[in-house]
XYZ file of C-alpha atoms in Angstrom:
623
model
C 23.251 115.346 130.463
C 23.570 116.626 126.864
C 22.848 120.151 128.014
C 25.477 119.842 130.725
C 28.047 118.721 128.131
C 27.114 121.648 125.879
C 27.471 124.087 128.773
C 30.856 122.609 129.698
C 32.105 122.898 126.129
C 30.871 126.479 125.966
C 32.651 127.274 129.206
C 35.873 125.683 127.950
C 35.616 127.618 124.712
C 35.091 130.844 126.646
C 38.117 130.123 128.834
C 40.192 129.295 125.772
C 39.137 132.608 124.272
C 40.371 134.416 127.353
C 43.719 132.628 127.175
C 44.071 133.456 123.493
C 43.621 137.142 124.232
C 46.663 137.052 126.475
C 50.139 137.646 125.098
C 51.917 134.295 125.010
C 55.400 134.240 126.539
C 57.671 131.809 124.692
C 61.036 132.561 126.315
C 62.535 134.333 129.308
C 63.539 137.514 127.482
C 59.877 138.130 126.596
C 58.858 138.352 130.246
C 57.736 141.841 131.296
C 60.228 144.049 133.100
C 59.319 146.627 135.724
C 61.192 149.656 137.021
C 60.535 151.864 140.029
C 61.166 155.383 141.244
C 62.289 155.071 144.867
C 62.147 158.877 145.206
C 65.547 159.214 146.794
C 64.975 156.611 149.486
C 67.875 154.377 150.465
C 67.577 150.596 150.516
C 67.949 150.516 154.302
C 65.143 153.087 154.622
C 62.721 150.390 153.495
C 64.098 147.949 156.054
C 63.712 150.495 158.848
C 60.353 152.011 157.805
C 57.490 149.527 157.539
C 55.038 151.919 155.924
C 57.554 152.742 153.212
C 58.241 149.043 152.668
C 54.550 148.164 152.388
C 53.931 150.955 149.899
C 56.672 149.508 147.693
C 55.414 145.944 148.176
C 51.864 146.869 147.176
C 53.093 148.665 144.047
C 55.129 145.625 143.047
C 52.244 143.254 143.758
C 49.958 145.193 141.429
C 52.499 144.942 138.610
C 52.964 141.214 139.158
C 49.204 140.605 139.222
C 48.847 142.604 136.022
C 51.514 140.409 134.416
C 49.471 137.282 135.033
C 46.338 138.985 133.706
C 48.035 140.227 130.549
C 50.437 137.416 129.684
C 50.024 133.713 129.058
C 52.965 132.254 130.979
C 53.259 128.468 130.930
C 56.811 128.062 132.251
C 56.479 126.441 135.671
C 59.710 127.833 137.112
C 58.594 131.368 136.247
C 55.159 130.819 137.763
C 56.713 129.361 140.911
C 58.686 132.571 141.182
C 55.537 134.687 140.928
C 53.785 132.722 143.669
C 56.867 132.834 145.874
C 56.958 136.615 145.480
C 53.248 136.893 146.267
C 53.689 134.807 149.421
C 56.524 137.088 150.538
C 54.478 140.231 149.887
C 51.456 138.850 151.745
C 53.672 137.931 154.689
C 55.071 141.455 154.861
C 51.497 142.796 154.681
C 50.571 140.477 157.581
C 48.059 138.689 155.351
C 49.136 135.249 156.483
C 46.308 133.154 155.031
C 46.858 134.588 151.564
C 50.583 133.910 151.920
C 49.844 130.244 152.643
C 47.575 130.040 149.600
C 50.353 131.360 147.365
C 52.870 128.892 148.796
C 50.484 126.043 148.023
C 49.978 127.293 144.464
C 53.728 127.403 143.956
C 54.248 123.967 145.482
C 51.762 122.448 143.024
C 53.993 123.686 140.207
C 57.150 121.986 141.493
C 58.671 119.365 139.215
C 61.512 117.863 141.240
C 60.851 115.481 144.101
C 62.915 117.502 146.582
C 61.115 120.739 145.669
C 57.779 119.194 146.592
C 59.036 119.095 150.179
C 61.376 122.084 150.293
C 59.482 124.787 148.385
C 59.145 127.694 150.857
C 58.618 125.217 153.684
C 60.249 127.337 156.415
C 58.006 130.310 155.601
C 55.065 127.927 155.408
C 55.704 126.558 158.909
C 56.466 129.984 160.355
C 53.098 131.299 159.155
C 51.181 128.224 160.286
C 52.712 128.520 163.739
C 51.815 132.230 163.910
C 48.221 131.450 162.994
C 47.983 128.536 165.412
C 49.610 130.345 168.350
C 48.769 133.993 167.726
C 48.712 134.908 171.436
C 52.103 133.491 172.434
C 54.949 135.622 173.707
C 58.063 135.583 171.528
C 59.984 133.027 173.602
C 56.981 130.701 173.648
C 56.471 131.210 169.922
C 60.060 130.173 169.253
C 59.497 126.915 171.097
C 56.272 126.253 169.195
C 57.884 127.102 165.856
C 60.841 124.891 166.715
C 58.536 121.960 167.487
C 56.471 122.424 164.317
C 59.508 122.817 162.086
C 61.101 119.723 163.582
C 57.924 117.707 163.063
C 57.695 118.689 159.398
C 61.355 117.897 158.784
C 61.016 114.484 160.387
C 58.251 113.664 157.909
C 60.577 114.290 154.959
C 62.573 111.433 153.380
C 66.182 112.374 154.078
C 67.484 110.672 150.938
C 65.309 113.021 148.860
C 66.083 116.313 150.617
C 69.659 115.664 151.773
C 71.298 118.045 149.282
C 68.961 120.891 150.263
C 69.290 120.212 153.983
C 73.082 120.205 153.831
C 73.171 123.493 151.943
C 70.650 125.199 154.216
C 72.213 123.933 157.438
C 75.697 124.968 156.373
C 74.584 128.457 155.379
C 73.130 129.085 158.836
C 76.635 129.474 160.258
C 77.265 132.560 158.136
C 73.770 134.087 158.297
C 74.718 137.227 160.193
C 73.134 140.719 160.299
C 76.412 142.364 159.249
C 76.482 140.214 156.107
C 72.919 141.137 155.141
C 73.502 144.834 155.829
C 76.709 144.744 153.818
C 74.923 143.207 150.852
C 72.167 145.824 151.036
C 74.544 148.772 151.267
C 77.314 147.394 149.060
C 75.324 145.740 146.283
C 71.760 147.074 146.189
C 72.410 150.701 147.066
C 74.979 151.417 144.302
C 72.500 150.093 141.733
C 69.746 152.286 143.168
C 72.073 155.297 142.998
C 72.918 154.658 139.344
C 69.405 153.734 138.249
C 67.713 156.947 139.383
C 64.001 156.658 138.641
C 64.493 153.344 136.834
C 65.328 150.916 139.661
C 64.873 147.385 138.270
C 62.349 144.961 139.728
C 64.981 142.516 140.952
C 66.368 145.162 143.323
C 62.895 145.782 144.741
C 62.511 142.037 145.235
C 65.888 141.915 146.976
C 64.788 144.693 149.340
C 61.606 142.791 150.194
C 63.586 139.579 150.624
C 65.951 141.372 152.981
C 62.989 142.565 155.037
C 61.677 139.001 155.152
C 65.120 137.839 156.293
C 65.113 140.342 159.136
C 61.554 139.310 160.102
C 61.521 135.524 160.083
C 65.060 134.343 159.552
C 67.785 136.165 161.477
C 65.924 136.291 164.840
C 65.489 132.518 164.781
C 68.814 131.234 163.471
C 70.435 130.284 166.778
C 67.400 129.123 168.746
C 65.300 127.465 166.046
C 66.836 126.837 162.638
C 70.330 125.669 163.640
C 69.293 123.172 166.330
C 66.360 121.840 164.286
C 68.279 121.366 161.040
C 71.362 120.011 162.781
C 69.335 117.498 164.796
C 67.491 116.303 161.702
C 70.772 115.922 159.830
C 72.493 114.118 162.716
C 69.568 111.734 163.165
C 69.369 110.679 159.542
C 72.589 111.077 157.591
C 74.256 108.074 159.250
C 71.381 105.844 158.122
C 71.578 106.919 154.501
C 74.295 105.283 152.438
C 74.434 106.848 149.001
C 75.093 104.255 146.311
C 77.577 105.521 143.735
C 76.175 104.323 140.407
C 79.066 105.831 138.467
C 81.738 103.421 139.682
C 80.184 100.523 137.811
C 79.506 102.672 134.740
C 82.902 104.329 134.433
C 85.782 103.203 132.237
C 89.427 104.019 132.890
C 91.984 103.453 130.146
C 95.513 102.190 130.759
C 98.643 103.432 129.007
C 99.259 100.115 127.251
C 96.016 100.169 125.249
C 96.106 100.810 121.506
C 94.329 104.161 121.488
C 94.433 107.316 119.403
C 95.118 110.755 120.895
C 92.086 113.042 121.160
C 92.331 116.821 121.493
C 89.805 118.286 123.943
C 89.074 122.004 123.974
C 88.339 123.405 127.434
C 86.617 126.675 126.537
C 86.396 128.161 129.996
C 87.943 130.630 132.447
C 91.447 129.260 131.892
C 93.427 126.152 132.755
C 96.528 125.614 134.862
C 98.032 123.025 132.521
C 100.887 122.359 134.950
C 98.589 120.477 137.339
C 97.440 118.021 134.675
C 99.407 114.838 134.001
C 102.000 115.649 131.366
C 100.461 113.122 128.998
C 97.180 115.084 129.094
C 98.578 118.452 127.984
C 98.053 119.551 124.414
C 101.254 121.049 123.025
C 101.713 123.185 119.940
C 105.144 122.004 118.817
C 105.510 124.899 116.365
C 105.429 127.570 119.078
C 107.975 128.844 121.609
C 107.465 130.962 124.715
C 109.334 133.951 123.326
C 106.687 136.619 122.798
C 106.437 135.862 119.081
C 103.933 134.206 116.773
C 106.350 131.534 115.581
C 103.811 129.535 113.565
C 102.111 132.621 112.094
C 98.633 131.533 113.193
C 97.703 134.889 114.709
C 98.407 133.899 118.325
C 101.533 134.581 120.363
C 102.986 131.860 122.619
C 100.025 129.520 122.127
C 101.904 126.472 123.393
C 98.984 124.957 125.333
C 96.142 127.053 123.969
C 94.955 130.641 123.674
C 93.452 133.313 125.893
C 91.140 136.312 125.608
C 90.616 139.103 128.126
C 87.317 140.613 129.256
C 87.136 142.777 126.133
C 87.751 139.850 123.788
C 91.359 140.795 123.052
C 94.001 138.096 122.570
C 96.306 137.527 125.557
C 99.043 134.993 126.205
C 98.020 134.081 129.769
C 95.921 130.917 129.952
C 94.906 131.799 133.505
C 93.321 135.006 134.714
C 96.121 137.128 136.292
C 94.554 136.966 139.729
C 97.668 138.152 141.582
C 97.347 141.544 139.888
C 93.834 141.953 141.288
C 94.235 140.290 144.671
C 97.640 139.481 146.134
C 95.841 137.608 148.914
C 93.968 135.313 146.511
C 95.222 132.119 148.169
C 93.314 133.086 151.304
C 90.148 133.192 149.206
C 90.819 129.662 148.045
C 90.582 128.717 151.728
C 87.411 130.767 152.168
C 85.842 129.090 149.135
C 86.776 125.660 150.448
C 85.315 126.635 153.815
C 82.065 127.721 152.178
C 81.796 124.497 150.181
C 82.595 122.463 153.297
C 79.860 124.252 155.241
C 77.334 123.568 152.494
C 78.347 119.897 152.445
C 78.285 119.616 156.265
C 82.010 118.856 156.374
C 83.935 119.905 159.461
C 87.226 121.562 158.513
C 89.682 124.228 159.621
C 88.719 126.274 156.566
C 85.030 126.166 157.521
C 85.821 127.277 161.069
C 88.051 130.066 159.759
C 85.327 131.314 157.413
C 82.726 131.385 160.208
C 85.040 133.417 162.435
C 85.870 135.814 159.612
C 82.220 136.425 158.653
C 81.293 137.342 162.232
C 83.927 140.100 162.347
C 83.389 141.411 158.806
C 82.257 145.072 158.790
C 79.288 145.747 156.460
C 81.410 147.970 154.207
C 83.803 145.063 153.545
C 81.116 142.538 152.595
C 80.939 143.489 148.917
C 84.734 143.304 148.337
C 84.769 139.965 150.155
C 82.066 138.500 147.902
C 83.727 139.877 144.773
C 87.075 138.353 145.735
C 85.325 135.046 146.372
C 83.695 135.281 142.931
C 87.054 136.098 141.397
C 88.686 133.002 142.826
C 85.742 130.797 141.827
C 86.078 132.032 138.224
C 89.850 131.606 138.369
C 89.674 127.962 139.455
C 86.677 126.901 137.366
C 88.385 125.961 134.100
C 91.138 123.921 135.730
C 88.556 121.922 137.674
C 86.612 121.242 134.480
C 89.769 120.173 132.628
C 90.692 117.610 135.260
C 87.285 115.949 134.929
C 87.455 115.890 131.129
C 90.753 113.993 130.939
C 90.391 111.635 133.910
C 91.152 108.009 133.088
C 92.271 108.730 129.542
C 96.025 108.939 128.864
C 95.285 109.896 125.258
C 93.232 112.975 126.131
C 95.055 116.182 125.224
C 93.707 119.273 126.957
C 93.783 122.495 124.953
C 92.946 125.557 127.035
C 90.941 128.434 125.595
C 90.448 131.135 128.183
C 87.409 133.359 128.316
C 87.313 136.142 130.894
C 84.103 136.761 132.795
C 83.311 139.675 135.125
C 83.441 138.852 138.819
C 82.057 142.129 140.166
C 78.628 142.221 141.769
C 77.889 145.222 139.562
C 79.792 144.494 136.342
C 80.376 147.198 133.750
C 77.565 147.604 131.197
C 77.908 145.704 127.920
C 78.643 147.794 124.846
C 78.408 147.289 121.099
C 82.196 147.540 120.882
C 82.605 144.717 123.392
C 79.985 142.551 121.709
C 81.695 143.038 118.363
C 84.984 141.888 119.877
C 83.324 138.883 121.523
C 81.663 137.938 118.238
C 85.069 137.995 116.576
C 86.516 136.016 119.490
C 83.917 133.272 119.027
C 84.772 132.921 115.360
C 88.526 132.947 116.017
C 88.200 130.375 118.786
C 86.174 127.872 116.775
C 88.548 128.293 113.844
C 91.436 127.565 116.231
C 89.685 124.366 117.303
C 89.296 123.292 113.686
C 92.856 124.179 112.723
C 94.210 122.018 115.546
C 91.960 118.976 115.062
C 89.951 119.382 118.253
C 87.338 116.638 118.453
C 85.246 117.766 121.406
C 84.847 121.074 123.258
C 83.540 121.663 126.779
C 81.475 124.822 127.390
C 80.500 125.008 131.067
C 79.121 128.535 130.933
C 76.281 130.525 129.480
C 74.342 133.791 129.517
C 71.157 135.329 128.163
C 69.681 138.469 126.669
C 68.091 139.074 130.060
C 71.504 139.141 131.720
C 72.582 141.937 129.384
C 69.392 143.886 130.002
C 69.983 143.494 133.737
C 73.563 144.763 133.482
C 72.365 147.800 131.545
C 69.748 148.522 134.213
C 72.263 148.038 137.025
C 74.389 150.782 135.510
C 71.571 153.181 134.706
C 71.975 152.798 130.939
C 68.895 153.565 128.856
C 66.032 155.997 129.262
C 63.373 153.312 129.608
C 62.622 149.604 129.352
C 62.132 149.674 125.585
C 65.523 151.281 125.002
C 67.319 148.837 127.286
C 65.547 145.843 125.791
C 66.387 146.900 122.244
C 70.049 147.488 123.087
C 70.351 144.221 125.031
C 68.790 142.327 122.127
C 71.189 143.905 119.642
C 74.264 143.137 121.752
C 73.171 139.614 122.609
C 72.212 138.713 119.046
C 75.535 140.039 117.764
C 77.286 137.481 119.953
C 74.688 134.731 119.565
C 74.722 134.886 115.764
C 78.519 134.760 115.695
C 78.628 131.798 118.082
C 75.918 129.947 116.191
C 77.442 130.400 112.751
C 80.954 129.535 113.958
C 79.795 126.309 115.621
C 77.524 125.367 112.731
C 80.413 125.796 110.305
C 82.514 123.366 112.376
C 80.436 120.178 111.916
C 83.349 117.888 112.791
C 83.630 119.356 116.299
C 81.269 118.227 119.074
C 80.347 121.025 121.487
C 79.229 119.780 124.914
C 77.539 122.465 127.016
C 76.252 122.737 130.572
C 72.476 123.142 130.804
C 72.664 125.652 133.690
C 72.161 125.811 137.448
C 68.903 127.776 137.746
C 66.386 124.969 138.332
C 64.456 126.043 135.235
C 63.652 124.914 131.699
C 66.556 125.115 129.260
C 64.304 125.962 126.323
C 62.491 128.773 128.108
C 65.721 130.231 129.541
C 67.090 130.550 125.998
C 70.709 131.001 127.071
C 73.705 130.600 124.832
C 75.159 128.147 124.160
C 72.651 125.769 125.815
C 69.690 127.205 123.902
C 71.252 126.815 120.462
C 69.822 124.206 118.108
C 72.750 122.502 116.386
C 73.411 118.940 115.275
C 76.935 119.086 116.732
C 75.844 120.301 120.171
C 75.024 118.187 123.250
C 73.373 119.714 126.345
C 74.101 118.171 129.756
C 72.198 118.331 133.045
C 73.369 117.311 136.513
C 72.421 114.472 138.836
C 74.178 113.227 141.979
C 76.222 110.076 142.596
C 73.004 108.044 142.838
C 71.694 109.398 139.556
C 69.043 111.544 141.229
C 68.187 115.069 140.128
C 70.158 117.815 141.805
C 68.158 120.720 143.143
C 69.995 123.204 140.948
C 70.085 121.586 137.521
C 68.307 123.167 134.585
C 66.097 120.610 132.845
C 63.679 120.276 129.945
C 63.371 118.643 126.549
C 66.468 120.473 125.341
C 68.718 118.575 127.775
C 70.127 115.521 125.992
C 71.797 113.565 128.803
C 72.677 113.859 132.485
C 75.813 113.000 134.444
C 77.245 113.468 137.921
C 77.546 117.122 138.853
C 77.383 116.940 142.633
C 80.545 117.260 144.718
C 82.839 116.155 141.902
C 86.531 116.103 142.773
C 89.141 117.583 140.459
C 92.153 119.879 140.302
C 92.320 123.567 141.112
C 95.209 125.865 140.104
C 98.298 124.890 142.047
C 97.525 121.179 142.019
C 95.305 120.553 145.037
C 91.947 118.848 144.571
C 88.536 120.161 145.570
C 84.924 119.045 145.213
C 82.739 121.414 143.193
C 79.091 121.053 142.190
C 77.167 122.245 139.159
C 76.257 121.359 135.603
C 79.728 122.786 134.965
C 81.054 119.550 136.476
C 78.498 117.349 134.680
C 79.341 118.518 131.146
C 83.031 117.461 131.230
C 81.939 113.957 132.304
C 80.252 113.704 128.903
C 83.276 115.250 127.198
C 85.357 112.582 128.925
C 83.136 109.874 127.440
C 83.186 111.395 123.952
C 86.991 111.576 124.035
C 87.228 107.923 125.093
C 84.928 106.892 122.247
C 87.107 108.729 119.739
C 90.259 107.312 121.327
C 88.909 103.839 120.539
C 87.666 104.729 117.057
C 88.889 108.067 115.650
C 86.951 107.551 112.408
C 83.547 108.021 114.002
C 81.574 111.124 113.026
C 80.128 113.644 115.471
C 76.651 112.240 114.813
C 77.841 108.700 115.530
C 79.516 109.708 118.802
C 76.407 111.605 119.924
C 74.324 108.579 119.063
C 76.571 106.259 121.091
C 76.392 108.564 124.114
C 72.600 108.911 124.001
C 71.839 105.278 123.129
C 74.187 104.036 125.833
C 72.475 106.186 128.455
C 69.860 104.645 130.746
C 66.655 106.244 132.082
C 66.689 107.472 135.660
C 64.561 105.468 138.079
C 62.837 108.615 139.368
C 62.251 110.256 135.987
C 62.312 108.314 132.724
C 62.948 111.513 130.752
C 66.353 111.823 132.405
C 68.982 109.829 130.518
C 72.047 108.987 132.614
C 75.241 108.460 130.661
C 76.721 104.962 130.838
C 80.319 104.961 129.549
C 80.635 101.168 129.627
C 77.491 100.682 127.540
C 78.401 103.402 125.058
C 81.941 102.092 124.589
C 80.696 98.528 124.202
C 78.497 99.635 121.288
C 81.431 100.823 119.173
C 81.673 98.833 115.954
């Protein structure tokens, strides 16, 4: 026995030595990047030529295997991605058993309850059916696959997977070959053309994913996926009554209460102040709409807030001038509503209109369509956030601060000039908050060093990975340092930020602002109306509290109301609570308000590390 223990300890020590020799990856920007010379081949060439596709897949697989040999990666979301990619590559290579092994490895790394069921389960069942019925003709295989897929779905608890099922079922109505081809030719190919011999890994993965889509997705949409998913949904959704925990937690103030006004900064894509109740609009009484800086504060016509364009220059418009870019933008509001309705399994005229439009959309018009949809989503985002932040609080005063984000699928590359302007913009914005007694700021956005490196690669900037990485780091840190110092130097302002929607770890992702470590910053994740984890929310020790971010109703520009989902909708729920706390007691410090929010929160029943805000409890604790 003693010898066995000694041998085991020796083995463990040896294994530890191996791990120590690997390069430890602490954050997402440290992950290895890979670039490929496609030798003049077009993206569609790989879809149409299997040998060419497999050659590319094998090259990528070697690089990914080498990554795991060379680097010590502990982040589960990243590792799940590796195993998902391996399963896809093995499938394309017709190595089905190895594909199943990789799916199982990835599933063991899932952290959310829904992911344990949903992780690559359609590919899993497709492969198992192929292996079980290898001699069947295609029509017979479809029936067997349909039966197996249905059986697996029926074994899943609907209340756990409902969000995923709704999204997947709704997307089936727009899964059309013309859409996939349009994305390949309109989004992937321009990047390949610009990148030359330095095509980034994510494009190669997209090509392989497209091939997988053509192989095991598109041919089975109408005869397998749609009837199976729809039947499962129809059989179970009527039996599941979601209990809204937020109704009994929420607090709504009346006008006759003795409350203090609280200025809320909505630092976002812009706000249509006209749709908010008049009592909720912040007004700079020293300014007129006359094209002049009447109060000499450096901003012209800042009656309800300030704006900055894509380059970080000051502008007077608090909303992105969408009419100048797309005179038909109101149609895209309908398309966006239709898309959201499809994903929520809601029957509507807008959903029907979107389905009909997608079917007739030529491949060359797919990219402009998606960009216009992105543009409208950006345009409406800030107004939706603002409506959530001031709901039920007549003393909330919404100040709009407009950022401008790119909406293009291939945005222009970042530059040092732009980053310098954005750094200045961050400092000017936070100073504006301080000068106007803003108590709490909502920041439902974020980005990373990796996103800048990706944009450089998409535009063919940089001779190699090292050059791109160095430039991306310089640009990102220029902005990050400015944001950090500005927020740190405003200790009397509470900054509430969205954790992110990438189903990953907030600390590993290292985005800004959610990755900043500041005493006056609060990071928010998203749950649904029952307080259960959403499939999209970013999580981790760096997330302070969670609130409802699933199908939250609020205003869009023009005054109508829509339901949006995301941590973008969860963060303003916490801002709303902070503003109500200060309305009751304006003398509380930022630390005291944070403490009331966190201490009032209650642990989730499914995960004790998830703290769900409880406005009633927090407000009742005010001394």
